[in-house]
C-alpha cells in the first residue's frame, strides 16, 4: 500500500512544536508524499496562535511543485456539548479541520460511573461532528476519555467525518492510554460499517512527518481493508475535507 499523505502536522506556530512550515514541507517532499496538511492547534491550547492567524492562511499557496500543501487547524473540543475554540466563520476558510480532545483544554467529566462518562465523551465527539466544517476526529484513542466506539463510528459515517489512527499514540513517550486496544475496537466497527479511516503522524518535529509505521502495523494486524484507508487515494481524501482542488 502506498501512503500518499500526512494530514495532521504542527509547526512552530502551535507553540510546542519545533520546526517551521517550510521545514515540515521539505520533509514531506523528502518522504515522497503527495500531500501535507499543516494543522496548528486551536487558540485554547496554551502557546498556540489566535483566530487571526487561521483567517490569514488564505495567502499560503496550496500547490508547491506538485506537492499539495494544505492549511487548517486541530481545534480543541472544550466540553461534552461539542463546543470548540474557533468560530464557524473561520472554520469555513480552512482546508481541513481536525477536532480532538486534549487534557489541557477539555472539561473532563468527573464524579460519574464509567458508562456515563463514556456516553458524555461520545456525545462530545458526535456534537462536534455535526459541524459541517469538521473533517477528522483526531486520536479518539485515549483511555482516559473512554467512548462507545459503536456509536462513534456510526456517527462518523452519518456525518461524513474521518476517524484518525494517530501514529504518535503508539510511541512510548506518548501520554495517551490503551491506544492499541481502543483502536482495535474502533477498527472492528469501521470494518463493520464501512467507515474509512485516515492515518496521520501528528508530527511536532520535521523528522516525524509521514512516519506512520506503528499505525500501519496495527492496520495490518486488524486486517483492515485498503479501500477504507484514505491515505492511499487522494480523491477519496479530498471528498472528506473542506478544500476542493477543482474549484481553487
Coordinates of N, CA and C in Angstrom, one line a residue:
X1 N 0.8 -1.2 0.0 CA 0.0 0.0 0.0 C 0.9 1.2 0.0
X2 N 0.5 2.2 -0.9 CA 1.3 3.4 -1.0 C 0.7 4.5 -0.1
X3 N 1.5 5.1 0.8 CA 1.0 6.1 1.7 C 1.3 7.5 1.0
X4 N 0.2 8.2 0.7 CA 0.4 9.4 -0.1 C 0.4 10.7 0.7
X5 N -0.1 10.7 1.9 CA -0.3 11.9 2.6 C -0.1 11.9 4.1
X6 N 0.1 13.1 4.7 CA 0.1 13.2 6.1 C -0.8 14.5 6.4
X7 N -1.9 14.3 7.0 CA -2.9 15.4 7.1 C -3.0 15.9 8.6
X8 N -2.0 15.6 9.4 CA -2.0 16.2 10.8 C -0.6 16.4 11.2
X9 N -0.2 17.7 11.0 CA 1.2 18.1 11.4 C 1.1 19.5 12.1
X10 N 2.2 19.8 12.9 CA 2.2 21.1 13.6 C 3.6 21.7 13.3
X11 N 3.6 23.0 13.2 CA 4.8 23.8 13.1 C 5.1 24.6 14.4
X12 N 6.1 25.4 14.3 CA 6.4 26.3 15.5 C 5.2 27.1 15.9
X13 N 4.3 27.4 15.0 CA 3.2 28.2 15.4 C 2.3 27.6 16.5
X14 N 2.3 26.3 16.6 CA 1.5 25.7 17.6 C 2.0 25.9 19.0
X15 N 3.2 26.3 19.2 CA 3.8 26.7 20.5 C 4.6 25.6 21.2
X16 N 4.4 24.4 20.8 CA 5.2 23.3 21.4 C 5.7 22.3 20.3
X17 N 5.8 22.8 19.1 CA 6.4 22.1 18.0 C 7.7 22.8 17.6
X18 N 8.5 22.2 16.8 CA 9.9 22.6 16.7 C 10.5 22.9 15.4
X19 N 9.6 23.0 14.3 CA 10.1 23.3 13.0 C 9.2 24.3 12.3
X20 N 9.8 25.0 11.3 CA 9.0 25.9 10.5 C 8.1 25.2 9.6
X21 N 7.1 25.9 9.0 CA 6.3 25.3 8.0 C 7.1 24.8 6.8
X22 N 8.0 25.7 6.4 CA 8.9 25.3 5.2 C 9.7 24.0 5.5
X23 N 10.1 23.8 6.7 CA 10.9 22.6 7.1 C 10.0 21.4 7.1
X24 N 8.7 21.6 7.5 CA 7.8 20.5 7.5 C 7.5 20.1 6.1
X25 N 7.3 21.1 5.2 CA 7.0 20.8 3.8 C 8.2 20.1 3.1
X26 N 9.4 20.6 3.4 CA 10.6 19.9 2.9 C 10.7 18.5 3.2
X27 N 10.3 18.1 4.5 CA 10.4 16.7 4.9 C 9.3 15.9 4.2
X28 N 8.2 16.5 3.9 CA 7.1 15.8 3.2 C 7.6 15.4 1.8
X29 N 8.4 16.4 1.2 CA 8.9 16.1 -0.1 C 10.0 15.0 0.0
X30 N 10.8 15.1 1.0 CA 11.8 14.1 1.2 C 11.2 12.7 1.3
X31 N 10.0 12.6 1.9 CA 9.4 11.3 2.1 C 8.5 10.9 0.9
X32 N 8.6 11.7 -0.1 CA 7.8 11.4 -1.4 C 6.3 11.4 -1.2
X33 N 5.9 12.2 -0.2 CA 4.4 12.4 -0.1 C 3.9 13.2 -1.2
X34 N 2.6 13.1 -1.5 CA 1.9 13.9 -2.5 C 1.2 15.1 -1.8
X35 N 1.0 15.0 -0.5 CA 0.2 16.0 0.2 C 0.6 16.0 1.7
X36 N 0.7 17.3 2.2 CA 0.9 17.5 3.6 C -0.1 18.6 4.0
X37 N -0.7 18.4 5.2 CA -1.6 19.4 5.8 C -0.9 19.9 7.1
X38 N -0.8 21.2 7.2 CA -0.3 21.8 8.5 C -1.5 22.3 9.3
X39 N -1.7 21.7 10.4 CA -2.9 21.9 11.2 C -2.5 22.3 12.6
X40 N -2.4 23.6 12.8 CA -2.0 24.1 14.1 C -3.1 24.0 15.1
X41 N -2.6 23.9 16.4 CA -3.6 23.8 17.5 C -4.4 25.0 17.6
X42 N -5.7 24.8 18.0 CA -6.6 25.9 18.2 C -6.1 26.8 19.3
X43 N -6.7 28.0 19.4 CA -6.2 29.0 20.3 C -6.4 28.7 21.8
X44 N -7.2 27.7 22.2 CA -7.4 27.4 23.6 C -6.2 26.6 24.1
X45 N -5.3 26.1 23.2 CA -4.1 25.4 23.6 C -3.1 26.5 24.0
X46 N -2.5 26.4 25.2 CA -1.5 27.3 25.6 C -0.4 27.5 24.7
X47 N -0.1 28.7 24.2 CA 1.1 28.9 23.4 C 0.8 28.9 21.9
X48 N -0.4 28.5 21.5 CA -0.8 28.4 20.1 C -1.2 29.8 19.6
X49 N -1.6 29.8 18.3 CA -1.9 31.1 17.6 C -3.4 31.5 17.8
X50 N -3.7 32.7 17.5 CA -5.0 33.2 17.6 C -5.9 33.0 16.4
X51 N -7.1 33.5 16.5 CA -8.1 33.4 15.4 C -7.6 34.0 14.1
X52 N -6.9 35.2 14.2 CA -6.5 35.9 13.0 C -5.5 35.1 12.2
X53 N -4.6 34.4 12.9 CA -3.7 33.5 12.1 C -4.4 32.6 11.2
X54 N -5.4 31.9 11.6 CA -6.1 31.0 10.8 C -6.9 31.7 9.7
X55 N -7.4 32.9 9.9 CA -8.1 33.6 8.9 C -7.2 34.1 7.8
X56 N -5.9 34.2 8.1 CA -5.0 34.7 7.1 C -4.3 33.6 6.3
X57 N -4.6 32.4 6.6 CA -4.0 31.3 5.9 C -4.3 31.3 4.4
X58 N -5.3 32.1 4.0 CA -5.6 32.1 2.6 C -4.5 32.6 1.7
X59 N -3.5 33.3 2.3 CA -2.3 33.8 1.5 C -1.3 32.7 1.1
X60 N -1.4 31.5 1.8 CA -0.5 30.5 1.5 C -0.8 29.7 0.2
X61 N 0.2 29.4 -0.6 CA 0.0 28.6 -1.8 C -0.4 27.2 -1.4
X62 N -1.3 26.6 -2.2 CA -1.7 25.2 -1.9 C -1.0 24.2 -2.7
X63 N -0.4 24.5 -3.7 CA 0.3 23.5 -4.5 C 1.7 24.1 -4.8
X64 N 2.7 23.3 -4.3 CA 4.1 23.8 -4.5 C 4.9 22.7 -5.2
X65 N 5.1 22.9 -6.5 CA 5.9 22.0 -7.3 C 5.3 20.5 -7.2
X66 N 4.0 20.4 -7.4 CA 3.4 19.1 -7.4 C 3.2 18.5 -6.0
X67 N 3.4 19.2 -5.0 CA 3.1 18.8 -3.6 C 2.0 19.6 -3.1
X68 N 0.9 18.9 -2.8 CA -0.2 19.7 -2.2 C 0.2 20.1 -0.7
X69 N 0.0 21.4 -0.4 CA 0.3 21.9 0.9 C -0.9 22.6 1.4
X70 N -1.6 21.9 2.2 CA -2.9 22.4 2.8 C -2.7 23.0 4.2
X71 N -3.6 23.8 4.6 CA -3.5 24.5 5.8 C -4.9 24.5 6.6
X72 N -4.8 24.1 7.9 CA -6.0 24.0 8.6 C -5.8 24.2 10.1
X73 N -6.5 23.4 10.9 CA -6.5 23.5 12.3 C -6.8 22.2 13.0
X74 N -6.2 22.0 14.2 CA -6.6 21.0 15.1 C -7.3 21.7 16.2
X75 N -8.7 21.8 16.1 CA -9.4 22.5 17.1 C -9.6 21.7 18.3
X76 N -9.7 22.3 19.4 CA -9.9 21.7 20.7 C -11.4 21.5 21.0
X77 N -11.8 20.3 21.3 CA -13.2 20.1 21.8 C -13.1 20.4 23.3
X78 N -13.9 21.4 23.7 CA -13.8 22.0 25.0 C -14.6 21.3 26.1
X79 N -15.7 20.7 25.7 CA -16.6 20.1 26.7 C -17.5 19.1 26.0
X80 N -18.4 18.4 26.8 CA -19.2 17.4 26.3 C -20.3 17.9 25.3
X81 N -20.5 19.2 25.3 CA -21.5 19.8 24.4 C -21.0 19.9 23.0
X82 N -19.7 19.7 22.8 CA -19.1 19.8 21.4 C -18.7 21.2 21.1
X83 N -18.5 22.0 22.1 CA -18.0 23.4 21.9 C -16.5 23.3 21.5
X84 N -16.2 24.1 20.5 CA -14.8 24.1 20.0 C -14.2 25.6 20.1
X85 N -13.0 25.7 19.7 CA -12.3 27.0 20.0 C -12.0 27.9 18.8
X86 N -12.7 27.6 17.7 CA -12.6 28.5 16.5 C -14.0 28.8 16.0
X87 N -14.3 30.0 15.6 CA -15.6 30.4 15.1 C -15.9 29.7 13.7
X88 N -17.1 29.5 13.5 CA -17.5 28.8 12.2 C -17.1 29.6 11.0
X89 N -17.1 30.9 11.1 CA -16.7 31.8 10.0 C -15.2 31.6 9.7
X90 N -14.4 31.2 10.7 CA -13.0 30.9 10.5 C -12.9 29.5 9.9
X91 N -13.6 28.5 10.5 CA -13.5 27.1 10.0 C -13.8 27.0 8.5
X92 N -14.7 27.7 8.0 CA -15.1 27.6 6.6 C -14.0 28.1 5.7
X93 N -13.0 28.8 6.2 CA -11.9 29.3 5.4 C -10.8 28.3 5.3
X94 N -10.8 27.2 6.2 CA -9.7 26.3 6.3 C -9.8 25.1 5.4
X95 N -8.7 24.6 4.9 CA -8.7 23.4 4.0 C -9.2 22.2 4.7
X96 N -8.7 22.0 5.9 CA -9.0 20.7 6.6 C -9.1 21.0 8.1
X97 N -10.0 20.5 8.8 CA -10.2 20.8 10.3 C -10.3 19.4 11.0
X98 N -9.4 19.3 11.9 CA -9.4 18.1 12.8 C -9.9 18.6 14.2
X99 N -10.7 17.8 14.8 CA -11.2 18.1 16.2 C -10.8 17.0 17.1
X100 N -10.2 17.4 18.3 CA -9.6 16.5 19.2 C -9.9 16.9 20.6
X101 N -9.8 15.9 21.5 CA -9.9 16.1 22.9 C -8.4 16.1 23.5
X102 N -8.1 17.2 24.2 CA -6.7 17.3 24.8 C -6.9 17.6 26.3
X103 N -6.1 17.0 27.1 CA -6.3 17.2 28.6 C -6.2 18.7 29.0
X104 N -5.4 19.5 28.4 CA -5.3 20.9 28.9 C -6.5 21.7 28.6
X105 N -7.3 21.3 27.6 CA -8.4 22.1 27.1 C -9.8 21.5 27.3
X106 N -9.9 20.3 27.7 CA -11.2 19.6 27.7 C -11.7 19.5 29.2
X107 N -12.9 19.9 29.4 CA -13.5 19.8 30.7 C -13.9 18.3 31.0
X108 N -13.1 17.6 31.7 CA -13.3 16.2 31.9 C -14.5 15.9 32.8
X109 N -15.3 14.9 32.5 CA -16.4 14.6 33.3 C -15.9 13.8 34.5
X110 N -16.3 14.3 35.7 CA -15.9 13.7 36.9 C -17.2 13.2 37.7
X111 N -16.9 12.4 38.7 CA -18.0 12.0 39.7 C -19.1 11.4 39.0
X112 N -18.9 10.4 38.1 CA -19.9 9.7 37.4 C -19.4 8.3 37.1
X113 N -20.3 7.3 36.9 CA -19.8 6.0 36.6 C -19.2 5.9 35.2
X114 N -18.5 4.9 34.9 CA -17.7 4.8 33.7 C -18.6 4.9 32.4
X115 N -19.8 4.3 32.5 CA -20.7 4.3 31.3 C -21.2 5.7 31.0
X116 N -21.5 6.4 32.1 CA -22.0 7.8 31.9 C -20.9 8.7 31.3
X117 N -19.6 8.5 31.9 CA -18.5 9.2 31.3 C -18.3 8.9 29.9
X118 N -18.3 7.7 29.5 CA -18.1 7.3 28.1 C -19.2 7.9 27.2
X119 N -20.5 7.9 27.7 CA -21.6 8.4 27.0 C -21.4 9.9 26.7
X120 N -20.9 10.6 27.8 CA -20.7 12.1 27.6 C -19.6 12.4 26.6
X121 N -18.5 11.6 26.7 CA -17.4 11.8 25.8 C -17.8 11.5 24.4
X122 N -18.6 10.5 24.2 CA -19.1 10.1 22.9 C -20.0 11.2 22.3
X123 N -20.8 11.8 23.2 CA -21.7 12.9 22.8 C -20.8 14.1 22.4
X124 N -19.7 14.4 23.1 CA -18.8 15.5 22.7 C -18.4 15.3 21.3
X125 N -17.9 14.1 20.9 CA -17.5 13.9 19.6 C -18.6 14.0 18.6
X126 N -19.7 13.4 18.9 CA -20.9 13.4 17.9 C -21.4 14.9 17.7
X127 N -21.5 15.6 18.7 CA -21.9 17.0 18.6 C -20.9 17.8 17.8
X128 N -19.7 17.5 18.0 CA -18.6 18.2 17.2 C -18.7 17.8 15.7
X129 N -19.0 16.6 15.4 CA -19.1 16.1 14.1 C -20.3 16.7 13.3
X130 N -21.3 17.2 14.1 CA -22.4 17.8 13.5 C -22.1 19.2 12.8
X131 N -20.9 19.7 13.2 CA -20.5 20.9 12.5 C -20.0 20.6 11.1
X132 N -20.5 21.2 10.0 CA -20.2 20.7 8.7 C -18.8 21.0 8.3
X133 N -18.0 21.8 9.0 CA -16.6 22.1 8.7 C -15.6 21.2 9.4
X134 N -16.1 20.3 10.2 CA -15.2 19.3 10.9 C -15.0 18.1 10.0
X135 N -13.8 17.8 9.7 CA -13.5 16.7 8.7 C -12.9 15.5 9.3
X136 N -12.2 15.6 10.4 CA -11.5 14.5 11.0 C -11.6 14.6 12.5
X137 N -11.8 13.4 13.2 CA -11.7 13.3 14.6 C -10.3 12.8 14.9
X138 N -9.5 13.6 15.7 CA -8.2 13.3 15.9 C -8.0 12.4 17.2
X139 N -7.1 11.4 17.0 CA -6.8 10.4 18.1 C -7.9 10.1 19.1
X140 N -9.0 9.5 18.6 CA -10.0 9.1 19.5 C -9.7 7.8 20.2
X141 N -8.6 7.8 20.9 CA -8.0 6.5 21.4 C -7.6 6.5 22.9
X142 N -7.7 7.7 23.5 CA -7.1 7.9 24.9 C -8.0 7.3 25.9
X143 N -7.6 6.2 26.6 CA -8.4 5.5 27.6 C -8.8 6.4 28.8
X144 N -8.2 7.6 28.9 CA -8.6 8.5 30.0 C -9.9 9.2 29.6
X145 N -10.3 9.1 28.3 CA -11.5 9.7 27.8 C -12.3 8.6 27.1
X146 N -12.8 7.6 27.8 CA -13.5 6.5 27.2 C -14.7 6.9 26.3
X147 N -14.9 6.1 25.2 CA -16.1 6.4 24.4 C -16.7 5.1 24.0
X148 N -17.9 5.2 23.5 CA -18.6 4.0 22.9 C -18.3 4.0 21.4
X149 N -17.4 3.1 21.0 CA -16.9 3.1 19.7 C -18.0 2.7 18.6
X150 N -18.9 1.9 19.0 CA -20.0 1.6 18.1 C -20.8 2.9 17.7
X151 N -21.1 3.7 18.7 CA -21.8 5.0 18.5 C -20.9 5.9 17.7
X152 N -19.7 6.0 18.1 CA -18.7 6.9 17.4 C -18.6 6.7 15.9
X153 N -18.4 5.4 15.6 CA -18.2 5.1 14.2 C -19.5 5.3 13.4
X154 N -20.6 4.9 13.9 CA -21.9 5.2 13.2 C -22.1 6.6 13.0
X155 N -21.8 7.5 14.0 CA -21.9 8.9 13.8 C -21.0 9.5 12.7
X156 N -19.7 9.0 12.8 CA -18.8 9.4 11.8 C -19.3 9.1 10.4
X157 N -19.8 7.9 10.2 CA -20.4 7.5 8.9 C -21.5 8.4 8.5
X158 N -22.4 8.7 9.5 CA -23.6 9.6 9.2 C -23.2 11.0 8.8
X159 N -22.2 11.6 9.5 CA -21.8 13.0 9.2 C -20.6 13.1 8.3
X160 N -20.2 12.0 7.7 CA -19.1 12.1 6.6 C -17.9 12.7 7.2
X161 N -17.4 12.1 8.3 CA -16.2 12.6 9.0 C -15.3 11.4 9.2
X162 N -14.0 11.6 9.0 CA -13.0 10.6 9.1 C -12.5 10.4 10.5
X163 N -12.3 9.2 10.9 CA -11.7 8.9 12.2 C -10.2 8.6 12.0
X164 N -9.4 9.2 12.8 CA -7.9 9.1 12.7 C -7.3 7.9 13.5
X165 N -6.3 7.3 12.8 CA -5.4 6.4 13.5 C -4.1 7.2 13.6
X166 N -3.8 7.6 14.8 CA -2.7 8.5 15.1 C -1.4 7.8 15.5
X167 N -0.4 7.9 14.6 CA 0.8 7.1 14.9 C 1.5 7.5 16.2
X168 N 1.4 8.8 16.6 CA 2.1 9.2 17.8 C 1.5 8.5 19.1
X169 N 0.2 8.1 19.0 CA -0.4 7.4 20.1 C 0.3 6.1 20.5
X170 N 1.0 5.5 19.5 CA 1.7 4.2 19.8 C 3.1 4.3 20.3
X171 N 3.6 5.6 20.4 CA 5.0 5.7 20.8 C 5.1 5.7 22.3
X172 N 6.2 5.2 22.8 CA 6.4 5.1 24.3 C 6.3 6.4 25.0
X173 N 6.8 7.5 24.4 CA 6.8 8.8 25.0 C 5.4 9.4 25.1
X174 N 4.4 8.8 24.4 CA 3.1 9.5 24.4 C 2.3 9.2 25.7
X175 N 1.5 10.2 26.0 CA 0.7 10.1 27.3 C -0.6 9.4 27.1
X176 N -1.1 9.1 25.9 CA -2.4 8.5 25.7 C -2.4 7.1 26.2
X177 N -3.5 6.6 26.8 CA -3.6 5.3 27.4 C -4.4 4.3 26.6
X178 N -3.9 3.1 26.5 CA -4.6 2.0 25.9 C -5.0 2.2 24.4
X179 N -4.1 2.9 23.7 CA -4.4 3.3 22.3 C -4.6 2.0 21.4
X180 N -3.7 1.1 21.5 CA -3.8 -0.1 20.7 C -5.1 -0.8 20.9
X181 N -5.4 -1.1 22.1 CA -6.7 -1.8 22.4 C -7.9 -1.0 21.9
X182 N -7.9 0.3 22.1 CA -9.0 1.1 21.7 C -9.1 1.2 20.2
X183 N -8.0 1.3 19.5 CA -8.0 1.3 18.0 C -8.5 0.0 17.5
X184 N -8.2 -1.1 18.1 CA -8.7 -2.4 17.6 C -10.2 -2.4 17.7
X185 N -10.8 -1.9 18.7 CA -12.2 -1.8 18.8 C -12.8 -0.9 17.7
X186 N -12.2 0.2 17.6 CA -12.7 1.2 16.6 C -12.6 0.6 15.2
X187 N -11.5 0.0 14.8 CA -11.3 -0.6 13.5 C -12.3 -1.7 13.2
X188 N -12.7 -2.5 14.3 CA -13.7 -3.5 14.1 C -15.0 -2.9 13.6
X189 N -15.4 -1.8 14.3 CA -16.7 -1.2 13.9 C -16.5 -0.5 12.5
X190 N -15.4 0.1 12.3 CA -15.2 0.7 11.0 C -15.3 -0.3 9.8
X191 N -14.8 -1.5 10.0 CA -15.0 -2.5 9.0 C -16.4 -2.9 8.9
X192 N -17.1 -3.0 10.0 CA -18.5 -3.4 10.0 C -19.4 -2.4 9.3
X193 N -19.1 -1.1 9.5 CA -20.0 -0.1 8.9 C -19.4 0.5 7.7
X194 N -18.2 0.0 7.2 CA -17.6 0.6 6.0 C -17.3 2.0 6.2
X195 N -16.7 2.4 7.3 CA -16.3 3.7 7.6 C -14.8 3.9 7.4
X196 N -14.4 4.8 6.4 CA -12.9 5.0 6.2 C -12.2 5.6 7.4
X197 N -10.9 5.4 7.4 CA -10.0 6.0 8.4 C -8.9 6.7 7.7
X198 N -8.2 7.6 8.5 CA -7.0 8.2 8.0 C -5.9 8.0 9.0
X199 N -4.7 7.7 8.4 CA -3.5 7.5 9.3 C -2.8 8.8 9.2
X200 N -2.4 9.4 10.4 CA -1.7 10.6 10.5 C -0.5 10.5 11.5
X201 N 0.5 11.3 11.3 CA 1.6 11.3 12.2 C 1.4 12.1 13.5
X202 N 0.7 13.2 13.4 CA 0.6 14.2 14.5 C 2.0 14.7 14.8
X203 N 2.8 15.0 13.7 CA 4.2 15.4 13.8 C 4.3 16.8 14.5
X204 N 5.2 16.9 15.5 CA 5.6 18.1 16.1 C 7.0 18.4 15.8
X205 N 7.6 17.6 14.9 CA 9.0 17.7 14.5 C 9.1 17.3 13.1
X206 N 10.0 17.9 12.3 CA 10.0 17.6 10.9 C 10.3 16.2 10.6
X207 N 11.2 15.5 11.4 CA 11.6 14.2 11.1 C 10.4 13.2 11.3
X208 N 9.3 13.6 12.0 CA 8.1 12.8 12.2 C 7.1 12.8 11.0
X209 N 7.3 13.8 10.1 CA 6.3 13.9 9.0 C 6.3 12.6 8.2
X210 N 5.1 12.1 8.0 CA 5.0 10.9 7.2 C 5.3 9.6 7.9
X211 N 5.7 9.7 9.2 CA 6.1 8.5 10.0 C 4.8 7.8 10.5
X212 N 4.4 6.8 9.8 CA 3.1 6.1 10.1 C 3.3 4.6 10.4
X213 N 4.6 4.2 10.7 CA 4.9 2.8 10.8 C 4.0 2.0 11.8
X214 N 3.9 2.6 13.0 CA 3.2 1.8 14.0 C 1.7 1.7 13.7
X215 N 1.1 2.8 13.1 CA -0.3 2.8 12.7 C -0.5 1.8 11.6
X216 N 0.4 1.7 10.6 CA 0.2 0.7 9.5 C 0.3 -0.7 10.1
X217 N 1.2 -0.9 11.0 CA 1.3 -2.2 11.6 C 0.0 -2.7 12.3
X218 N -0.6 -1.7 12.9 CA -1.9 -2.1 13.5 C -3.0 -2.3 12.5
X219 N -3.0 -1.5 11.4 CA -3.9 -1.7 10.3 C -3.8 -3.1 9.8
X220 N -2.6 -3.6 9.6 CA -2.3 -4.9 9.1 C -2.8 -6.0 10.1
X221 N -2.5 -5.8 11.3 CA -2.9 -6.7 12.4 C -4.4 -6.9 12.4
X222 N -5.1 -5.8 12.2 CA -6.6 -5.8 12.2 C -7.2 -6.3 10.9
X223 N -6.3 -6.6 9.9 CA -6.8 -7.0 8.6 C -7.8 -6.0 8.0
X224 N -7.4 -4.7 8.1 CA -8.3 -3.7 7.7 C -8.2 -3.4 6.2
X225 N -9.3 -3.3 5.5 CA -9.3 -3.2 4.0 C -8.7 -1.9 3.5
X226 N -7.8 -2.1 2.5 CA -7.2 -0.9 1.9 C -8.2 0.1 1.3
X227 N -9.3 -0.3 0.8 CA -10.2 0.6 0.2 C -10.8 1.6 1.3
X228 N -10.6 1.3 2.6 CA -11.2 2.1 3.6 C -10.1 3.0 4.3
X229 N -8.9 3.1 3.6 CA -7.8 3.9 4.1 C -7.6 5.1 3.1
X230 N -7.9 6.3 3.5 CA -7.8 7.4 2.6 C -6.4 7.8 2.2
X231 N -5.4 7.3 3.0 CA -4.0 7.7 2.6 C -3.6 7.1 1.3
X232 N -4.3 6.1 0.8 CA -3.9 5.5 -0.5 C -4.7 6.1 -1.7
X233 N -5.6 7.1 -1.4 CA -6.4 7.6 -2.5 C -6.7 9.1 -2.3
X234 N -6.0 9.9 -3.0 CA -6.2 11.4 -2.8 C -7.6 11.8 -3.1
X235 N -8.2 11.3 -4.1 CA -9.6 11.7 -4.5 C -10.5 11.4 -3.3
X236 N -10.4 10.2 -2.7 CA -11.2 9.9 -1.5 C -10.9 10.9 -0.4
X237 N -9.7 11.2 -0.1 CA -9.3 12.2 0.9 C -10.0 13.5 0.6
X238 N -9.9 14.0 -0.6 CA -10.4 15.3 -0.9 C -12.0 15.3 -0.8
X239 N -12.6 14.2 -0.9 CA -14.0 14.1 -0.8 C -14.5 14.3 0.7
X240 N -13.6 14.2 1.6 CA -13.9 14.4 3.0 C -13.5 15.7 3.6
X241 N -12.7 16.5 2.9 CA -12.3 17.7 3.6 C -12.9 19.0 2.9
X242 N -12.7 20.1 3.5 CA -13.3 21.4 3.0 C -12.7 21.8 1.7
X243 N -11.4 21.6 1.5 CA -10.7 22.0 0.3 C -11.1 21.2 -0.9
X244 N -11.5 21.9 -2.0 CA -11.8 21.2 -3.2 C -10.9 21.6 -4.3
X245 N -10.0 20.8 -4.8 CA -9.0 21.2 -5.7 C -9.5 21.6 -7.1
X246 N -10.8 21.2 -7.4 CA -11.4 21.5 -8.6 C -11.9 23.0 -8.7
X247 N -12.0 23.6 -7.5 CA -12.5 25.0 -7.5 C -11.6 26.0 -6.9
X248 N -10.3 25.7 -7.0 CA -9.3 26.5 -6.4 C -8.3 27.0 -7.5

